[in-house]
Short mmCIF file of C-alpha atoms in Angstrom, two decimals:
data_model
loop_
_atom_site.label_atom_id
_atom_site.label_comp_id
_atom_site.label_asym_id
_atom_site.label_seq_id
_atom_site.Cartn_x
_atom_site.Cartn_y
_atom_site.Cartn_z
CA MET E 195 73.53 97.87 67.24
CA ALA E 196 71.42 98.01 64.11
CA LYS E 197 71.05 94.28 64.40
CA LEU E 198 69.83 94.50 67.89
CA TYR E 199 67.09 96.96 66.93
CA SER E 200 65.90 94.91 64.24
CA GLN E 201 65.17 92.11 66.53
CA PRO E 202 61.30 91.72 67.13
CA GLY E 203 59.71 91.44 70.37
CA LEU E 204 58.95 93.39 73.47
CA ARG E 205 61.61 91.55 75.40
CA GLN E 206 64.30 93.00 73.32
CA THR E 207 62.78 96.39 73.30
CA ALA E 208 62.48 96.74 76.71
CA SER E 209 66.17 95.28 77.29
CA LEU E 210 67.52 97.97 75.17
CA LEU E 211 65.41 100.78 76.76
CA THR E 212 66.56 99.54 80.09
CA GLN E 213 69.92 99.37 78.91
CA LYS E 214 69.88 103.25 77.37
CA PHE E 215 67.96 104.67 80.31
CA ALA E 216 69.47 102.98 83.21
CA LEU E 217 69.98 105.00 86.17
CA ASN E 218 73.22 103.36 87.02
CA PRO E 219 76.26 105.37 85.86
CA VAL E 220 78.41 104.09 83.29
CA ASN E 221 81.33 104.11 85.41
CA THR E 222 79.87 101.74 88.01
CA THR E 223 80.93 98.61 88.13
CA SER E 224 78.06 96.18 89.09
CA ILE E 225 79.02 92.66 90.10
CA LYS E 226 76.69 89.87 88.77
CA MET E 227 76.29 86.97 90.98
CA PRO E 228 77.23 83.62 88.81
CA GLU E 229 73.87 81.13 88.69
CA ASP E 230 74.72 77.55 89.15
CA PRO E 231 72.75 74.66 86.80
CA SER E 232 70.00 74.53 89.67
CA GLY E 233 69.15 77.97 88.71
CA LYS E 234 70.10 79.33 92.42
CA THR E 235 72.16 82.49 92.81
CA THR E 236 75.55 81.76 94.36
CA LYS E 237 77.01 84.09 97.07
CA GLU E 238 80.02 86.12 96.32
CA THR E 239 83.40 84.71 98.01
CA ILE E 240 84.36 86.89 101.10
CA TYR E 241 87.74 85.65 102.83
CA LEU E 242 89.33 87.68 105.66
CA TRP E 243 92.61 85.95 106.20
CA CYS E 244 91.78 82.18 106.71
CA PHE E 245 88.05 82.94 107.77
CA ASP E 246 85.34 82.42 105.46
CA LEU E 247 82.65 85.02 105.61
CA THR E 248 80.64 83.67 102.75
CA ASN E 249 77.90 82.06 104.62
CA LEU E 250 77.06 84.99 106.66
CA SER E 251 74.52 87.20 105.77
CA ARG E 252 75.05 90.73 104.20
CA THR E 253 73.85 92.28 107.62
CA TRP E 254 76.30 89.94 109.64
CA GLN E 255 79.48 90.38 107.34
CA PHE E 256 79.11 94.47 107.57
CA MET E 257 78.79 94.30 111.29
CA VAL E 258 81.62 92.20 111.32
CA LEU E 259 84.13 94.16 109.14
CA THR E 260 82.93 97.45 110.55
CA SER E 261 83.39 96.20 114.11
CA LEU E 262 86.92 94.96 113.34
CA THR E 263 87.60 98.24 111.65
CA PHE E 264 86.84 100.17 114.67
CA ILE E 265 88.58 97.95 116.86
CA PHE E 266 91.79 97.96 115.05
CA TYR E 267 91.98 101.57 114.39
CA LEU E 268 90.61 102.90 117.44
CA VAL E 269 93.58 100.88 119.24
CA TYR E 270 96.00 102.09 116.52
CA GLY E 271 95.28 105.42 117.32
CA TYR E 272 95.13 105.01 121.01
CA MET E 273 98.75 103.65 120.87
CA GLN E 274 100.06 105.98 118.54
CA GLU E 275 99.01 108.87 120.95
CA LEU E 276 100.12 107.05 123.75
CA ILE E 277 103.60 106.46 122.59
CA PHE E 278 104.18 110.40 121.82
CA LYS E 279 102.90 111.00 125.43
CA LEU E 280 105.94 109.53 126.97
CA GLU E 281 108.28 112.61 127.60
CA GLY E 282 110.99 113.15 125.46
CA PHE E 283 109.97 111.07 122.64
CA GLU E 284 108.80 113.88 120.16
CA PRO E 285 111.81 114.02 118.11
CA PHE E 286 111.90 110.35 117.23
CA GLY E 287 108.85 109.85 115.12
CA TRP E 288 111.04 108.73 112.39
CA TYR E 289 112.44 105.88 114.52
CA LEU E 290 109.06 104.91 115.46
CA THR E 291 108.27 104.62 111.63
CA LEU E 292 111.34 102.48 111.12
CA VAL E 293 110.36 100.06 113.83
CA GLN E 294 106.78 99.94 112.11
CA PHE E 295 107.91 99.10 108.67
CA ALA E 296 110.26 96.31 110.19
CA TYR E 297 106.98 94.87 111.69
CA TYR E 298 105.13 94.98 108.60
CA THR E 299 107.81 93.35 106.40
CA LEU E 300 108.04 90.47 108.97
CA PHE E 301 104.21 90.36 108.63
CA GLY E 302 104.45 90.64 104.59
CA VAL E 303 107.00 87.68 104.83
CA ALA E 304 104.85 85.53 106.86
CA GLU E 305 101.65 86.32 104.52
CA LEU E 306 103.88 85.29 101.26
CA GLN E 307 104.96 81.78 102.93
CA VAL E 308 101.29 80.65 103.14
CA LYS E 309 100.65 81.83 99.22
CA GLU E 310 101.30 79.58 96.57
CA ASP E 311 102.38 82.48 94.18
CA LYS E 312 105.35 83.96 95.54
CA GLN E 313 106.69 85.52 92.31
CA ARG E 314 106.80 89.39 92.46
CA LYS E 315 105.10 91.09 89.50
CA ILE E 316 105.73 94.66 89.91
CA PRO E 317 109.24 95.85 88.68
CA ILE E 318 111.44 96.94 91.45
CA ARG E 319 111.87 100.65 89.95
CA MET E 320 108.09 101.05 90.71
CA TYR E 321 108.42 99.74 94.45
CA LEU E 322 111.30 102.61 94.51
CA LEU E 323 108.92 105.38 94.13
CA LEU E 324 105.96 103.51 95.95
CA ALA E 325 108.20 103.05 99.02
CA PHE E 326 109.45 106.60 99.01
CA LEU E 327 105.73 107.82 98.94
CA THR E 328 104.99 105.38 101.83
CA VAL E 329 107.70 106.30 103.73
CA ALA E 330 106.66 110.23 103.37
CA THR E 331 103.11 109.40 104.03
CA MET E 332 103.46 107.61 107.14
CA GLY E 333 106.74 109.05 108.41
CA LEU E 334 105.78 112.58 108.05
CA SER E 335 102.27 111.70 109.85
CA ASN E 336 103.83 109.68 112.69
CA THR E 337 106.30 112.50 113.27
CA SER E 338 103.75 115.26 113.21
CA VAL E 339 102.15 113.48 116.35
CA GLY E 340 105.09 114.88 118.41
CA TYR E 341 104.23 118.54 117.46
CA LEU E 342 100.48 118.54 116.85
CA ASN E 343 97.08 118.04 118.98
CA TYR E 344 96.32 114.62 117.77
CA PRO E 345 92.61 115.28 116.84
CA THR E 346 94.23 118.13 114.34
CA GLN E 347 96.30 115.18 112.72
CA VAL E 348 93.11 113.01 112.29
CA ILE E 349 91.53 115.88 110.80
CA PHE E 350 94.20 116.80 108.27
CA LYS E 351 94.15 113.14 107.14
CA CYS E 352 90.55 113.10 106.25
CA CYS E 353 91.41 115.91 103.32
CA LYS E 354 93.35 113.90 100.95
CA LEU E 355 91.08 115.46 98.22
CA ILE E 356 92.79 118.73 98.48
CA PRO E 357 96.44 117.76 97.06
CA VAL E 358 94.51 115.32 94.65
CA LEU E 359 92.68 118.35 93.00
CA ILE E 360 95.52 120.72 93.07
CA GLY E 361 97.79 118.38 91.58
CA GLY E 362 95.37 117.46 89.03
CA ILE E 363 95.04 120.97 87.78
CA LEU E 364 98.55 121.98 87.88
CA ILE E 365 100.23 119.10 86.58
CA GLN E 366 97.90 117.16 84.50
CA GLY E 367 95.76 120.22 83.43
CA LYS E 368 92.28 118.47 84.66
CA LYS E 369 89.01 120.14 85.04
CA PHE E 370 87.01 119.41 87.79
CA SER E 371 83.42 120.10 88.49
CA ALA E 372 81.78 122.73 90.73
CA ILE E 373 80.93 120.03 93.22
CA ASP E 374 84.73 118.93 93.51
CA ILE E 375 85.83 122.54 93.87
CA THR E 376 83.00 123.32 96.73
CA ALA E 377 84.15 120.04 98.14
CA CYS E 378 87.86 120.87 98.38
CA LEU E 379 87.03 124.50 99.69
CA CYS E 380 84.72 122.79 102.27
CA MET E 381 87.79 120.76 103.29
CA SER E 382 90.42 123.74 103.18
CA ILE E 383 87.79 125.88 105.29
CA GLY E 384 87.36 123.13 108.01
CA LEU E 385 91.01 122.56 108.51
CA ILE E 386 91.85 126.25 108.73
CA LEU E 387 89.18 126.90 111.18
CA PHE E 388 90.19 123.47 113.25
CA THR E 389 93.99 124.48 112.97
CA LEU E 390 93.21 128.35 114.26
CA ALA E 391 90.97 126.65 117.21
CA ASP E 392 93.96 124.36 118.21
CA SER E 393 96.43 127.32 117.79
CA ALA E 394 93.92 129.31 120.50
CA VAL E 395 93.80 126.46 123.02
CA MET E 396 96.72 124.50 122.98
CA PRO E 397 99.79 126.46 124.78
CA ASN E 398 102.28 124.41 122.93
CA PHE E 399 101.02 124.75 119.17
CA ASN E 400 103.84 124.24 116.91
CA THR E 401 103.45 125.45 113.04
CA TYR E 402 106.03 122.71 112.21
CA GLY E 403 103.64 119.85 112.95
CA VAL E 404 101.27 121.61 110.32
CA VAL E 405 103.84 121.50 107.88
CA LEU E 406 104.92 117.86 108.51
CA ILE E 407 100.93 116.63 108.10
CA SER E 408 100.59 118.90 105.02
CA LEU E 409 103.52 117.21 103.28
CA ALA E 410 102.03 113.82 104.43
CA LEU E 411 98.70 114.60 103.05
CA CYS E 412 100.56 115.70 99.64
CA ALA E 413 102.26 112.11 99.42
CA ASP E 414 99.11 110.40 100.54
CA GLY E 415 97.41 112.09 97.74
CA ALA E 416 99.59 110.76 95.44
CA ILE E 417 100.27 107.29 96.76
CA GLY E 418 96.67 106.04 96.23
CA ASN E 419 96.74 106.95 92.40
CA VAL E 420 100.20 105.35 91.75
CA GLN E 421 99.15 102.18 93.79
CA GLU E 422 95.70 102.09 91.72
CA LYS E 423 97.61 102.32 88.52
CA THR E 424 100.21 99.73 89.47
CA LEU E 425 98.01 97.00 90.65
CA LYS E 426 95.82 97.43 87.68
CA GLN E 427 98.79 97.49 85.19
CA TYR E 428 100.61 94.64 86.69
CA GLY E 429 97.88 92.47 88.55
CA ALA E 430 99.68 92.12 91.83
CA SER E 431 98.13 91.36 95.17
CA ASN E 432 97.88 93.65 98.00
CA GLY E 433 100.19 91.45 99.96
CA GLU E 434 103.20 91.93 97.56
CA MET E 435 102.65 95.50 97.45
CA VAL E 436 102.63 95.99 101.21
CA LEU E 437 105.73 93.48 101.35
CA TYR E 438 107.89 95.32 98.98
CA SER E 439 106.93 98.80 99.65
CA TYR E 440 107.53 98.59 103.28
CA SER E 441 110.76 96.46 103.01
CA ILE E 442 112.38 99.07 100.51
CA GLY E 443 110.81 101.89 102.82
CA PHE E 444 112.54 100.25 105.98
CA LEU E 445 115.96 100.79 104.11
CA TYR E 446 115.26 104.44 103.00
CA ILE E 447 114.31 105.34 106.83
CA LEU E 448 117.24 103.39 107.91
CA PHE E 449 119.63 104.84 105.48
CA GLY E 450 118.42 108.40 106.62
CA LEU E 451 118.41 108.15 110.20
CA VAL E 452 122.16 107.03 110.06
CA LEU E 453 123.20 109.91 107.58
CA SER E 454 121.28 112.39 110.10
CA GLY E 455 122.68 110.93 113.02
CA GLY E 456 119.62 110.34 114.50
CA LEU E 457 119.60 106.50 114.93
CA LEU E 458 121.91 106.01 117.88
CA PRO E 459 119.80 108.56 120.14
CA ALA E 460 116.52 107.13 119.47
CA PHE E 461 117.92 103.64 119.66
CA TYR E 462 119.34 104.62 123.45
CA PHE E 463 116.02 106.44 124.29
CA CYS E 464 114.00 103.36 123.26
CA GLN E 465 116.49 101.11 125.21
CA GLU E 466 115.69 102.94 128.34
CA HIS E 467 111.90 102.71 127.87
CA PRO E 468 111.57 99.30 126.13
CA VAL E 469 107.95 98.74 126.97
CA GLU E 470 106.49 102.19 126.14
CA THR E 471 108.62 102.13 123.01
CA TYR E 472 108.93 98.75 121.34
CA GLY E 473 106.06 97.05 123.34
CA TYR E 474 103.64 99.69 122.47
CA ALA E 475 105.01 99.67 118.97
CA VAL E 476 104.04 95.79 118.27
CA ILE E 477 100.42 96.49 119.19
CA PHE E 478 100.67 99.76 117.09
CA SER E 479 101.97 97.87 113.98
CA VAL E 480 99.64 94.65 114.58
CA THR E 481 96.30 96.77 114.60
CA GLY E 482 97.25 99.07 111.73
CA TYR E 483 98.23 95.80 109.71
CA LEU E 484 95.17 94.11 110.28
CA GLY E 485 92.93 97.47 109.87
CA LEU E 486 94.45 97.86 106.51
CA TYR E 487 93.47 94.46 105.42
CA VAL E 488 89.82 94.66 106.93
CA VAL E 489 89.40 98.11 105.18
CA LEU E 490 90.27 96.52 101.71
CA THR E 491 87.91 93.83 102.30
CA LEU E 492 85.11 96.05 103.42
CA VAL E 493 85.74 98.24 100.13
CA LYS E 494 85.97 94.88 97.89
CA SER E 495 82.60 93.69 99.36
CA PHE E 496 80.47 96.77 100.22
CA GLY E 497 82.11 99.41 98.20
CA ALA E 498 84.19 102.71 98.36
CA LEU E 499 81.00 104.63 99.88
CA VAL E 500 80.21 102.31 102.88
CA ALA E 501 83.85 102.23 103.60
CA VAL E 502 84.49 105.93 103.89
CA THR E 503 81.45 106.41 105.79
CA VAL E 504 82.81 103.50 108.13
CA THR E 505 86.13 104.92 108.18
CA THR E 506 84.85 108.67 108.64
CA CYS E 507 82.69 107.53 111.63
CA ARG E 508 85.97 105.79 113.08
CA LYS E 509 88.02 108.94 112.87
CA ALA E 510 85.23 110.91 114.55
CA VAL E 511 85.18 108.39 117.41
CA THR E 512 89.04 108.56 117.55
CA ILE E 513 88.83 112.41 118.13
CA VAL E 514 86.05 111.84 120.99
CA LEU E 515 88.19 109.33 122.59
CA SER E 516 91.39 111.26 122.22
CA PHE E 517 89.91 114.15 124.16
CA ILE E 518 88.38 111.49 126.94
CA PHE E 519 91.60 109.46 127.57
CA PHE E 520 94.14 112.05 126.90
CA THR E 521 93.49 115.58 128.71
CA LYS E 522 93.44 118.45 126.31
CA PRO E 523 91.76 121.78 126.08
CA PHE E 524 88.19 121.69 124.06
CA THR E 525 86.56 124.33 122.36
CA PHE E 526 83.29 123.92 120.17
CA GLN E 527 85.10 125.42 117.00
CA TYR E 528 86.40 121.92 117.04
CA LEU E 529 83.04 120.48 116.49
CA TRP E 530 81.79 122.60 113.78
CA SER E 531 84.95 123.07 111.82
CA GLY E 532 85.17 119.17 111.82
CA LEU E 533 81.69 118.87 110.41
CA VAL E 534 82.55 121.36 107.81
CA VAL E 535 85.14 118.98 106.73
CA VAL E 536 83.04 116.00 106.74
CA LEU E 537 80.52 117.91 104.32
CA GLY E 538 83.55 118.14 101.94
CA ILE E 539 84.20 114.62 102.39
CA TYR E 540 80.50 113.73 101.21
CA LEU E 541 80.14 116.16 98.50
CA ASN E 542 83.54 114.68 97.24
CA LEU E 543 81.99 111.13 97.23
CA TYR E 544 78.54 112.56 95.72
CA SER E 545 80.61 113.97 92.65
CA LYS E 546 81.94 110.51 92.12
CA ASN E 547 78.86 108.64 92.40
CA LYS E 548 76.13 111.48 91.30
CA ASN E 549 74.13 109.23 88.84
CA SER E 550 73.64 106.55 91.28
CA TRP E 551 73.01 108.64 94.38
CA ASP E 552 70.45 110.76 92.52
CA ALA E 553 68.82 107.52 91.17
CA ALA E 554 68.73 106.12 94.86
CA MET E 555 67.22 109.52 96.13
CA LEU E 556 64.64 109.68 93.49
CA GLY E 557 63.73 105.96 94.47
CA PHE E 558 63.51 106.82 98.07
CA MET E 559 61.29 109.80 97.40
CA HIS E 560 58.83 107.99 95.48
CA LYS E 561 58.72 105.11 97.80
CA TYR E 562 57.71 107.18 100.79
CA GLY E 563 55.65 109.59 98.51
CA LEU E 564 57.75 112.57 99.17
CA MET E 565 57.76 113.67 95.49
CA LYS E 566 54.51 114.51 94.38
CA ARG E 567 53.54 113.47 90.62
CA ARG E 568 52.77 115.91 88.05
CA ARG E 569 49.17 116.77 87.68
CA THR E 570 47.63 116.57 84.23
CA LEU E 571 45.63 120.12 83.91
CA GLU E 572 42.38 119.58 82.69
CA PRO E 573 40.48 122.05 80.78
CA GLU E 574 38.22 123.02 83.77
CA ASN E 575 41.80 123.62 85.75
CA ILE E 576 43.09 126.25 83.56
CA VAL E 577 42.13 129.56 84.64
#
C-alpha cells in the first residue's frame, strides 16, 4: 500500500480515492466483463439449458427469465393445489413427494448424460444430510397442503429468515442487526395474523398443517446454508446436487412409507385415479424442475435482489389465482397481513445490501433533485 501511495500522478490518486470511498459494499461481488483485443466489451455468456441468451439485450433476458419463472411456478402451484383437491388424497402427501422425487431423479439422470463431466464431486456422506433436509423441506411442505389453506402455505414459505435467525442465535451465537430482528418480527407478526385470519374463515382449519409447514420452514432455512457451503467447498454443479439429493431422498421416503405402512394404501388410491394423481404429478414435477433452473439462472445473471423480487411477485400472483380458481373464503386481513410479511422480506434484503441500496437511493435523489444541497452561510445570512 505504501508503494501505491508513493506513485505520482492524479490518475493513481483518483484510483486510490475511488477504492477507499467507493459506495459499493465490500461483500458485493461485481463482475467485470472481459475485453477482447479490439477494445470492445464482450457480453457475459448466459445459457438456459441448450438455449443461448447472450445475444439478447438485458431487457429481453430479464423478460424471458421472469416470464418463464411465472409460467412454470404458477402452473406448479396450480397443479399442487389441484392434486390435493381430489377427495381422499389429503393423507398421501408423502406419496406425492415420492413420485416427485422419482421424476426429479429421472430428469437429473437425463441431464447428466449430456454433460461431459460425469464424475461425482461431493462425498456421499454430505448427500445423506442434504437428502434428509430436502425430504423434510418438500415432503412436509407437500403434506401440509392437505391440511392448510394454500395461500397460508405460500405465505409460510416466504419466511425462511425466521428459522435462520433463531438458529444462528441459538446454535452459532451470531449477532444480528436491528434491521434483521425487525424483519424477523414483521414476518412473525404477518404469519400470526395470516394464520388467525385463516382459522377464522376456514371451517376445516387444522393446526397440524401449521406444524408441518413450520417444520418444513426450519428444514428449508437449514438446507440453503448447507447447499451453499457444499457447492463452494467441492465445486460441484447444480445438476449433480439435484440428482444425488433427490435420488437418495427417494430411498428415504420409500423406506419410511414401507415401515409406516403408508405405501400400499397410497398406491391403490392413485391406481383408482391415475390421471388426477400420476398425470397431474408429471406436470407438477416438470414445471417445478424447470422453474428451479430458471430461478438459478435469474440469480446468476441479475442477482439475488432481482430474483427475490420476481419470486415474491410470483407468490403474490399465486395467492390471487388460488382465490380465483379454487373457491375459498376471503378476508382483507389476508391482504394487509401479507403486506407485513413482504415488508419483512425487503427489510431482510435491505440489511444484506445496505451500502449498495443507500448508494443507489442517494444517486436517485441527487439525479431528480430530491436532496437539497447544503447551503453555505454567508456572514449576512447569520442572524
